[in-house]
Amino acid sequence: MTDRCPRPRDVATAWMAAVVAGDVRTAIALSAPSIVYTTGQARRYEGHEGIHDIASDFNRLAGFLTVSVEGEILEDGGVVALRRIERYTVPSGGIEIRGCSFVEVEDGVVTRWADYKSMESIDVIFG
């Protein structure tokens, strides 16, 4: 039997599923202690505490926000690109925000997550 690391795409998709499901324990288990998460230039989270905060936020938003990974998953080396759709439920209906997450995987854990999305549809509704 060999001790081989899982494929980066498998780690990235399992990690993303845990984060957006609010599964703090699994998200942290799949994260390097030094993980860095950035949302464009708006926010920066670091370490397991940052992942705890993000996953907890997703857990609190359950029923109001769903996130799915759709389309082709691209991988180059240890960098995985995931196309995401965030669906928000608001009193006036629903809002979809499309984005892309770049997840870096090293030695079987996520070391960096950079998220890019357009907030234009939210700005149109909420100004």
PDB file of C-alpha atoms in Angstrom:
ATOM      1  CA  MET A   1       0.000   0.000   0.000  1.00  0.00           C
ATOM      2  CA  THR A   2       1.306   3.470  -0.837  1.00  0.00           C
ATOM      3  CA  ASP A   3       0.933   6.673   1.146  1.00  0.00           C
ATOM      4  CA  ARG A   4       0.005   8.961  -1.670  1.00  0.00           C
ATOM      5  CA  CYS A   5      -1.602  12.383  -1.312  1.00  0.00           C
ATOM      6  CA  PRO A   6      -5.048  12.790  -2.815  1.00  0.00           C
ATOM      7  CA  ARG A   7      -5.347  14.775  -6.030  1.00  0.00           C
ATOM      8  CA  PRO A   8      -5.475  18.552  -5.490  1.00  0.00           C
ATOM      9  CA  ARG A   9      -8.885  18.764  -7.219  1.00  0.00           C
ATOM     10  CA  ASP A  10     -10.313  16.190  -4.784  1.00  0.00           C
ATOM     11  CA  VAL A  11      -8.939  18.065  -1.775  1.00  0.00           C
ATOM     12  CA  ALA A  12     -10.139  21.432  -3.123  1.00  0.00           C
ATOM     13  CA  THR A  13     -13.685  20.249  -3.870  1.00  0.00           C
ATOM     14  CA  ALA A  14     -14.035  18.404  -0.534  1.00  0.00           C
ATOM     15  CA  TRP A  15     -12.670  21.434   1.295  1.00  0.00           C
ATOM     16  CA  MET A  16     -14.995  23.847  -0.537  1.00  0.00           C
ATOM     17  CA  ALA A  17     -17.990  21.594   0.161  1.00  0.00           C
ATOM     18  CA  ALA A  18     -17.109  21.566   3.877  1.00  0.00           C
ATOM     19  CA  VAL A  19     -16.635  25.341   4.061  1.00  0.00           C
ATOM     20  CA  VAL A  20     -19.918  26.223   2.335  1.00  0.00           C
ATOM     21  CA  ALA A  21     -21.804  23.554   4.333  1.00  0.00           C
ATOM     22  CA  GLY A  22     -20.553  25.174   7.537  1.00  0.00           C
ATOM     23  CA  ASP A  23     -18.686  21.977   8.483  1.00  0.00           C
ATOM     24  CA  VAL A  24     -15.988  23.660  10.550  1.00  0.00           C
ATOM     25  CA  ARG A  25     -14.281  20.435  11.675  1.00  0.00           C
ATOM     26  CA  THR A  26     -13.785  19.063   8.150  1.00  0.00           C
ATOM     27  CA  ALA A  27     -12.836  22.457   6.694  1.00  0.00           C
ATOM     28  CA  ILE A  28     -10.114  22.887   9.318  1.00  0.00           C
ATOM     29  CA  ALA A  29      -8.892  19.291   8.887  1.00  0.00           C
ATOM     30  CA  LEU A  30      -8.389  19.989   5.166  1.00  0.00           C
ATOM     31  CA  SER A  31      -6.676  23.362   5.792  1.00  0.00           C
ATOM     32  CA  ALA A  32      -3.024  24.095   6.496  1.00  0.00           C
ATOM     33  CA  PRO A  33      -2.542  25.966   9.798  1.00  0.00           C
ATOM     34  CA  SER A  34      -1.098  28.863   7.780  1.00  0.00           C
ATOM     35  CA  ILE A  35      -3.972  29.041   5.244  1.00  0.00           C
ATOM     36  CA  VAL A  36      -4.776  32.472   3.821  1.00  0.00           C
ATOM     37  CA  TYR A  37      -8.160  33.388   2.323  1.00  0.00           C
ATOM     38  CA  THR A  38      -8.756  36.600   0.389  1.00  0.00           C
ATOM     39  CA  THR A  39     -11.916  37.945  -1.200  1.00  0.00           C
ATOM     40  CA  GLY A  40     -10.540  40.122  -3.948  1.00  0.00           C
ATOM     41  CA  GLN A  41      -9.155  43.077  -2.050  1.00  0.00           C
ATOM     42  CA  ALA A  42     -12.028  43.375   0.419  1.00  0.00           C
ATOM     43  CA  ARG A  43     -11.105  40.889   3.148  1.00  0.00           C
ATOM     44  CA  ARG A  44      -8.318  38.637   4.338  1.00  0.00           C
ATOM     45  CA  TYR A  45      -8.607  35.718   6.760  1.00  0.00           C
ATOM     46  CA  GLU A  46      -5.698  33.705   8.112  1.00  0.00           C
ATOM     47  CA  GLY A  47      -5.163  30.361   9.809  1.00  0.00           C
ATOM     48  CA  HIS A  48      -7.612  27.884  11.238  1.00  0.00           C
ATOM     49  CA  GLU A  49      -9.345  30.669  13.168  1.00  0.00           C
ATOM     50  CA  GLY A  50     -10.161  32.407   9.884  1.00  0.00           C
ATOM     51  CA  ILE A  51     -11.522  29.176   8.382  1.00  0.00           C
ATOM     52  CA  HIS A  52     -13.583  28.654  11.548  1.00  0.00           C
ATOM     53  CA  ASP A  53     -15.072  32.142  11.124  1.00  0.00           C
ATOM     54  CA  ILE A  54     -15.875  31.664   7.424  1.00  0.00           C
ATOM     55  CA  ALA A  55     -17.424  28.196   7.824  1.00  0.00           C
ATOM     56  CA  SER A  56     -19.432  29.428  10.825  1.00  0.00           C
ATOM     57  CA  ASP A  57     -20.726  32.335   8.726  1.00  0.00           C
ATOM     58  CA  PHE A  58     -21.855  29.936   5.994  1.00  0.00           C
ATOM     59  CA  ASN A  59     -23.549  27.801   8.651  1.00  0.00           C
ATOM     60  CA  ARG A  60     -25.447  30.850   9.957  1.00  0.00           C
ATOM     61  CA  LEU A  61     -26.537  31.744   6.404  1.00  0.00           C
ATOM     62  CA  ALA A  62     -28.002  28.278   5.727  1.00  0.00           C
ATOM     63  CA  GLY A  63     -31.415  28.681   4.121  1.00  0.00           C
ATOM     64  CA  PHE A  64     -30.530  32.161   2.875  1.00  0.00           C
ATOM     65  CA  LEU A  65     -27.422  31.261   0.858  1.00  0.00           C
ATOM     66  CA  THR A  66     -26.515  28.216  -1.204  1.00  0.00           C
ATOM     67  CA  VAL A  67     -23.207  27.791  -2.999  1.00  0.00           C
ATOM     68  CA  SER A  68     -22.484  25.320  -5.751  1.00  0.00           C
ATOM     69  CA  VAL A  69     -19.452  24.491  -7.850  1.00  0.00           C
ATOM     70  CA  GLU A  70     -20.485  24.233 -11.475  1.00  0.00           C
ATOM     71  CA  GLY A  71     -18.844  23.513 -14.772  1.00  0.00           C
ATOM     72  CA  GLU A  72     -15.363  22.302 -15.456  1.00  0.00           C
ATOM     73  CA  ILE A  73     -12.821  22.128 -12.659  1.00  0.00           C
ATOM     74  CA  LEU A  74      -9.420  23.265 -13.884  1.00  0.00           C
ATOM     75  CA  GLU A  75      -6.187  22.171 -12.259  1.00  0.00           C
ATOM     76  CA  ASP A  76      -2.592  23.175 -12.887  1.00  0.00           C
ATOM     77  CA  GLY A  77      -0.045  21.801 -10.487  1.00  0.00           C
ATOM     78  CA  GLY A  78      -1.440  22.417  -7.037  1.00  0.00           C
ATOM     79  CA  VAL A  79      -3.804  25.225  -8.082  1.00  0.00           C
ATOM     80  CA  VAL A  80      -7.453  24.357  -8.648  1.00  0.00           C
ATOM     81  CA  ALA A  81      -9.964  26.772 -10.232  1.00  0.00           C
ATOM     82  CA  LEU A  82     -13.575  26.267  -9.169  1.00  0.00           C
ATOM     83  CA  ARG A  83     -16.463  28.143 -10.808  1.00  0.00           C
ATOM     84  CA  ARG A  84     -18.960  28.967  -8.092  1.00  0.00           C
ATOM     85  CA  ILE A  85     -22.503  30.247  -8.039  1.00  0.00           C
ATOM     86  CA  GLU A  86     -23.815  31.834  -4.865  1.00  0.00           C
ATOM     87  CA  ARG A  87     -27.602  31.986  -4.655  1.00  0.00           C
ATOM     88  CA  TYR A  88     -29.064  34.380  -2.108  1.00  0.00           C
ATOM     89  CA  THR A  89     -32.736  34.320  -1.138  1.00  0.00           C
ATOM     90  CA  VAL A  90     -34.084  37.796  -0.377  1.00  0.00           C
ATOM     91  CA  PRO A  91     -37.648  39.063   0.127  1.00  0.00           C
ATOM     92  CA  SER A  92     -37.801  40.269  -3.478  1.00  0.00           C
ATOM     93  CA  GLY A  93     -36.738  36.868  -4.843  1.00  0.00           C
ATOM     94  CA  GLY A  94     -33.290  35.527  -5.516  1.00  0.00           C
ATOM     95  CA  ILE A  95     -29.900  36.811  -6.526  1.00  0.00           C
ATOM     96  CA  GLU A  96     -27.172  34.829  -8.258  1.00  0.00           C
ATOM     97  CA  ILE A  97     -23.545  35.828  -7.990  1.00  0.00           C
ATOM     98  CA  ARG A  98     -21.036  34.031 -10.158  1.00  0.00           C
ATOM     99  CA  GLY A  99     -17.437  33.822  -9.138  1.00  0.00           C
ATOM    100  CA  CYS A 100     -14.250  31.859  -9.331  1.00  0.00           C
ATOM    101  CA  SER A 101     -12.235  30.421  -6.492  1.00  0.00           C
ATOM    102  CA  PHE A 102      -8.570  29.598  -6.833  1.00  0.00           C
ATOM    103  CA  VAL A 103      -7.625  26.994  -4.259  1.00  0.00           C
ATOM    104  CA  GLU A 104      -3.974  26.060  -3.720  1.00  0.00           C
ATOM    105  CA  VAL A 105      -3.289  22.581  -2.371  1.00  0.00           C
ATOM    106  CA  GLU A 106       0.006  21.330  -1.003  1.00  0.00           C
ATOM    107  CA  ASP A 107       0.692  18.006   0.738  1.00  0.00           C
ATOM    108  CA  GLY A 108      -3.019  17.174   0.827  1.00  0.00           C
ATOM    109  CA  VAL A 109      -4.259  20.381   2.501  1.00  0.00           C
ATOM    110  CA  VAL A 110      -5.469  23.765   1.284  1.00  0.00           C
ATOM    111  CA  THR A 111      -2.889  26.512   1.774  1.00  0.00           C
ATOM    112  CA  ARG A 112      -4.562  29.441   0.022  1.00  0.00           C
ATOM    113  CA  TRP A 113      -8.015  30.399  -1.239  1.00  0.00           C
ATOM    114  CA  ALA A 114      -8.598  33.471  -3.378  1.00  0.00           C
ATOM    115  CA  ASP A 115     -12.173  34.306  -4.308  1.00  0.00           C
ATOM    116  CA  TYR A 116     -13.183  36.641  -7.122  1.00  0.00           C
ATOM    117  CA  LYS A 117     -16.774  37.606  -7.858  1.00  0.00           C
ATOM    118  CA  SER A 118     -18.841  40.443  -9.190  1.00  0.00           C
ATOM    119  CA  MET A 119     -21.120  42.084  -6.640  1.00  0.00           C
ATOM    120  CA  GLU A 120     -22.941  43.994  -9.404  1.00  0.00           C
ATOM    121  CA  SER A 121     -26.249  42.148  -8.913  1.00  0.00           C
ATOM    122  CA  ILE A 122     -26.239  42.988  -5.180  1.00  0.00           C
ATOM    123  CA  ASP A 123     -25.343  46.616  -5.888  1.00  0.00           C
ATOM    124  CA  VAL A 124     -28.265  46.911  -8.324  1.00  0.00           C
ATOM    125  CA  ILE A 125     -30.743  45.760  -5.680  1.00  0.00           C
ATOM    126  CA  PHE A 126     -29.303  47.326  -2.538  1.00  0.00           C
ATOM    127  CA  GLY A 127     -27.425  50.285  -4.011  1.00  0.00           C
TER     128      GLY A 127
END
